[in-house]
Amino acid sequence: MPTNIAVTGAAGRMGRMLIEAIAISKDAVLTAAIERLESSLIGVDSGELAGLGKNGVVIVDDINAVKSRFDVLIDFTAPQATVANTQFCAEHGKGIVIGTTGFSAEEQASLESYYTQLPIIKAANYSTGVNLSLKLLEIAAKALGDDVDIEIVEAHHRHKVDAPSGTALAMGEAIASTLNRDLSTVAVYGREGQIGARERETIGFATVRGGDVVGDHTIMFMADGERLEITHKASSRMAFARGAVRAAAWLMGKKRGVYSMRDVLGL
Ligand code: NAD
């Protein structure tokens, strides 16, 4: 049986992609589409909005109105909306797949307070390639360890509001925890002026913003005499959307608790 899925943020860049990814999935069916209160797209057919032709699922502004129609919510919206939706899903026995990034420490803490109350997957990036590269980064960090300088460079489209990207931070976390470093103390976010020589333990982040770049990440392991670079480039948001839909179908029937995309992919 395909999983009944609601998409919130249905009119957003990712929302429209998710509607398309669900339409081509055998394991999922779109049964509800939600947008924010003031959206001019309330009442519009979500299939038409995604360029697929009518699918009969009209966009609503109130998740309560569609609560009996879905089992798993896919949420790529904004931090405060995602925290409220997680609370809603916990209270109504639903699962949630969270794609939103850019949570403040406070928002992240309120999100985590629901982790034992519902089945939940939260990933900074739902593409298979990025999740595989997290594994590769751990292998590289373990082998190269303290002999290299590690830097992460990411590029995204001009509309992205948070920096560095959630994916870059997740990559930094994967490397730092492999090397028993605390990312909050070793991360360096951009450099300017008389910064002094580089300290080996630090992990540097550089952010590029512009155009329609979907998402590029390069991680450099730099030694004297050689440099290893691991690069992932997303050329379409469909890579994230397909992964999130796969995650939502996988989550159906799982016990309460927090899962990762690596669980979904068996990595
Ligand atoms: P977007 O601005 O195009 O879309 C967000 C949508 O959410 C908008 O249509 C907005 O109206 C809607 N929204 C906001 N508040 C809402 C609410 N309370 N209820 C319902 N809808 C609401 O942004 P986007 O590019 O689609 O990205 C959305 C989020 O997903 C960002 O945080 C982005 O960083 C993240 N993202 C994550 C991944 C991943 O793989 N994890 C991939 C791409 C983007």
XYZ file of C-alpha atoms and ligand atoms in Angstrom:
311
model
C 0.000 0.000 0.000
C 1.444 3.407 -0.876
C 1.925 5.817 2.044
C -0.515 8.750 2.285
C 1.594 11.884 2.283
C 0.916 15.550 2.970
C 3.327 18.201 1.703
C 3.557 21.500 3.536
C 5.195 24.461 1.850
C 3.551 22.959 -1.243
C 4.026 26.082 -3.374
C 7.728 26.486 -2.543
C 10.686 25.495 -4.731
C 10.981 22.154 -2.919
C 7.206 21.772 -2.396
C 6.524 21.705 -6.142
C 9.348 19.207 -6.681
C 7.980 17.004 -3.914
C 4.549 16.945 -5.565
C 6.220 15.807 -8.788
C 8.375 13.199 -7.016
C 5.317 11.755 -5.249
C 3.448 11.571 -8.562
C 6.151 9.296 -10.026
C 6.650 7.180 -6.874
C 5.010 3.763 -6.532
C 5.358 3.896 -2.743
C 3.672 7.222 -2.020
C 0.475 9.078 -2.811
C -0.191 12.792 -2.275
C -3.323 13.207 -0.174
C -2.923 16.765 1.162
C -1.049 19.975 0.298
C -0.634 22.877 2.714
C 0.700 26.451 2.446
C 1.005 29.418 4.796
C -2.100 31.433 5.716
C -1.597 34.466 3.471
C -0.548 32.493 0.384
C -2.336 33.540 -2.804
C -2.239 29.889 -3.907
C -4.762 28.560 -1.361
C -7.492 26.715 -3.267
C -5.246 26.024 -6.271
C -4.876 22.417 -7.481
C -1.411 21.250 -6.357
C -0.855 19.117 -9.463
C -1.518 22.097 -11.724
C 0.834 24.225 -9.627
C 3.594 21.633 -10.062
C 2.997 21.597 -13.822
C 1.584 18.051 -13.851
C -2.083 18.721 -14.628
C -4.922 18.428 -12.104
C -4.435 15.839 -9.327
C -7.506 16.785 -7.254
C -5.452 17.778 -4.167
C -6.272 21.406 -3.467
C -3.846 23.538 -1.400
C -5.229 24.429 2.042
C -3.935 26.827 4.725
C -4.814 24.727 7.790
C -3.173 21.376 8.551
C -6.050 20.592 10.940
C -8.485 20.539 8.035
C -6.622 17.617 6.390
C -5.397 15.714 9.454
C -7.440 12.576 8.717
C -6.047 12.307 5.177
C -2.323 11.601 5.686
C 0.116 9.424 7.648
C 3.417 11.228 7.002
C 4.048 14.964 6.541
C 6.939 16.187 4.393
C 8.009 19.642 5.593
C 10.410 21.885 3.636
C 9.266 25.291 4.927
C 10.905 27.515 7.564
C 12.157 26.731 11.103
C 9.214 28.074 13.159
C 6.634 26.444 10.890
C 8.522 23.148 11.086
C 8.613 23.192 14.910
C 4.835 23.815 15.016
C 4.198 21.046 12.457
C 6.339 18.592 14.417
C 4.258 19.291 17.522
C 1.089 18.785 15.448
C 2.350 15.442 14.073
C 3.354 14.265 17.563
C -0.105 15.104 18.909
C -1.926 13.379 16.035
C 0.102 10.179 15.570
C 1.750 11.163 12.277
C 5.336 10.770 11.084
C 7.342 13.715 9.775
C 10.161 14.111 7.249
C 11.943 17.420 7.851
C 13.952 19.115 5.126
C 13.954 22.658 6.544
C 17.374 24.005 7.521
C 18.636 27.038 9.425
C 17.235 26.289 12.921
C 18.501 28.502 15.755
C 19.811 26.683 18.849
C 16.493 27.417 20.571
C 14.382 26.134 17.659
C 16.566 23.028 17.396
C 16.051 22.359 21.125
C 12.262 22.618 20.837
C 12.353 20.309 17.828
C 14.409 17.772 19.766
C 11.868 17.820 22.613
C 9.522 15.895 20.241
C 12.091 13.309 19.102
C 10.713 10.563 21.362
C 7.086 11.334 20.555
C 6.827 10.457 16.855
C 8.717 8.785 14.026
C 10.872 11.534 12.535
C 13.587 11.905 9.915
C 15.573 15.115 9.773
C 18.299 15.513 7.173
C 20.092 18.590 5.945
C 20.226 16.927 2.556
C 18.077 14.114 1.145
C 20.146 13.271 -1.931
C 21.707 9.813 -2.122
C 25.011 11.282 -3.318
C 25.391 13.617 -0.333
C 24.552 10.891 2.163
C 27.085 8.596 0.530
C 29.646 11.417 0.630
C 29.113 11.740 4.412
C 30.296 8.143 4.653
C 33.263 8.865 2.348
C 34.186 11.905 4.463
C 34.357 9.760 7.578
C 36.657 7.296 5.804
C 38.873 10.159 4.556
C 38.959 11.859 7.962
C 39.881 8.590 9.680
C 42.734 7.909 7.213
C 44.105 11.454 6.932
C 43.217 12.654 10.404
C 45.465 15.231 11.963
C 47.913 15.357 9.013
C 45.696 17.586 6.877
C 43.956 20.960 6.870
C 40.223 20.526 6.245
C 38.120 23.149 4.470
C 34.522 23.037 3.204
C 33.330 25.261 0.345
C 29.658 25.452 -0.568
C 27.703 27.338 -3.266
C 23.952 27.909 -3.527
C 21.429 30.067 -5.434
C 20.912 33.719 -4.517
C 17.618 33.070 -2.661
C 19.072 30.824 0.050
C 18.647 32.564 3.420
C 20.918 30.553 5.764
C 24.699 30.108 5.670
C 26.710 27.975 5.694
C 24.310 25.410 4.236
C 22.848 22.752 6.501
C 24.632 20.191 4.317
C 28.021 21.871 4.817
C 27.419 21.866 8.581
C 26.393 18.185 8.514
C 29.596 17.418 6.600
C 31.607 19.374 9.166
C 29.871 17.477 11.981
C 30.625 14.105 10.358
C 34.319 15.002 10.038
C 34.604 16.584 13.494
C 32.985 13.670 15.288
C 35.219 11.174 13.420
C 38.254 13.166 14.625
C 36.881 13.642 18.164
C 36.718 17.393 17.679
C 33.882 19.656 18.796
C 32.644 21.500 15.707
C 31.383 24.448 17.761
C 34.939 25.188 18.897
C 36.936 24.259 15.758
C 34.694 25.744 13.040
C 35.893 28.937 11.324
C 33.169 30.690 9.313
C 34.915 32.943 6.769
C 38.171 34.873 7.184
C 39.131 38.526 6.803
C 42.063 40.763 7.759
C 45.094 39.785 9.879
C 43.887 36.331 10.864
C 47.260 34.736 11.639
C 48.452 31.293 10.549
C 45.951 28.487 10.208
C 45.570 26.150 13.153
C 45.519 22.482 12.151
C 42.478 21.547 14.279
C 40.201 24.128 12.665
C 37.624 23.231 10.016
C 37.029 26.170 7.675
C 33.751 26.991 5.923
C 33.425 29.264 2.885
C 30.085 30.289 1.386
C 29.333 31.337 -2.192
C 25.854 32.663 -3.170
C 24.516 33.451 -6.600
C 22.487 32.601 -9.679
C 20.514 29.385 -9.732
C 23.104 27.027 -8.191
C 21.104 24.134 -6.683
C 23.852 23.078 -4.279
C 27.607 22.407 -4.624
C 29.833 21.154 -1.804
C 33.592 20.544 -1.949
C 35.550 19.252 1.009
C 39.326 19.628 0.830
C 41.806 17.557 2.812
C 45.063 19.463 2.288
C 48.493 18.072 3.175
C 51.999 19.138 2.166
C 52.441 17.730 -1.321
C 48.941 16.466 -1.987
C 45.287 17.379 -1.689
C 42.170 15.218 -1.713
C 38.886 16.843 -2.718
C 35.462 15.281 -2.431
C 32.826 17.155 -4.426
C 29.078 16.755 -4.739
C 27.034 18.838 -7.189
C 23.259 18.788 -7.269
C 21.914 19.826 -10.663
C 18.208 19.504 -9.817
C 16.108 19.727 -6.658
C 14.585 16.449 -7.809
C 17.540 14.669 -6.141
C 16.366 16.000 -2.747
C 12.672 15.472 -3.483
C 13.045 11.820 -4.493
C 15.117 11.119 -1.378
C 12.557 12.791 0.893
C 9.693 10.809 -0.665
C 11.680 7.585 -0.270
C 12.291 8.557 3.383
C 8.566 9.223 3.964
C 7.555 5.806 2.592
C 10.312 4.149 4.676
C 9.115 5.956 7.833
C 5.589 4.546 7.602
C 4.980 2.099 10.465
C 8.329 2.813 12.183
C 8.558 3.177 15.968
C 8.769 6.635 17.534
C 12.267 8.112 17.468
C 14.620 10.007 15.248
C 16.083 8.378 12.128
C 18.615 9.570 9.567
C 18.790 9.347 5.812
C 21.631 6.909 6.329
C 19.127 4.576 8.040
C 16.824 4.907 5.035
C 19.641 4.117 2.578
C 21.114 1.329 4.730
C 24.503 3.102 4.947
P 10.861 28.301 -0.545
O 10.898 29.629 0.107
O 10.805 28.238 -2.050
O 9.613 27.454 -0.002
C 9.168 27.433 1.323
C 7.654 27.379 1.277
O 7.168 27.170 2.617
C 7.029 28.697 0.757
O 6.115 28.394 -0.285
C 6.321 29.251 1.993
O 5.141 29.966 1.670
C 6.017 27.969 2.758
N 5.738 28.190 4.184
C 6.364 29.018 5.054
N 5.775 28.975 6.268
C 4.754 28.082 6.159
C 3.774 27.604 7.073
N 3.704 28.066 8.329
N 2.882 26.687 6.629
C 2.921 26.236 5.344
N 3.820 26.674 4.425
C 4.732 27.581 4.841
O 12.129 27.512 -0.007
P 12.770 26.142 -0.556
O 13.924 26.465 -1.452
O 11.705 25.226 -1.046
O 13.435 25.592 0.796
C 12.651 25.357 1.958
C 13.557 24.823 3.070
O 14.087 23.551 2.687
C 14.782 25.706 3.360
O 15.029 25.672 4.764
C 15.907 25.023 2.590
O 17.182 25.284 3.120
C 15.513 23.584 2.791
N 16.060 22.637 1.793
C 16.469 21.434 2.277
C 16.916 20.449 1.409
C 17.265 19.089 1.968
O 17.590 18.169 1.181
N 17.157 18.887 3.291
C 16.975 20.704 0.021
C 16.543 21.959 -0.442
C 16.080 22.917 0.446
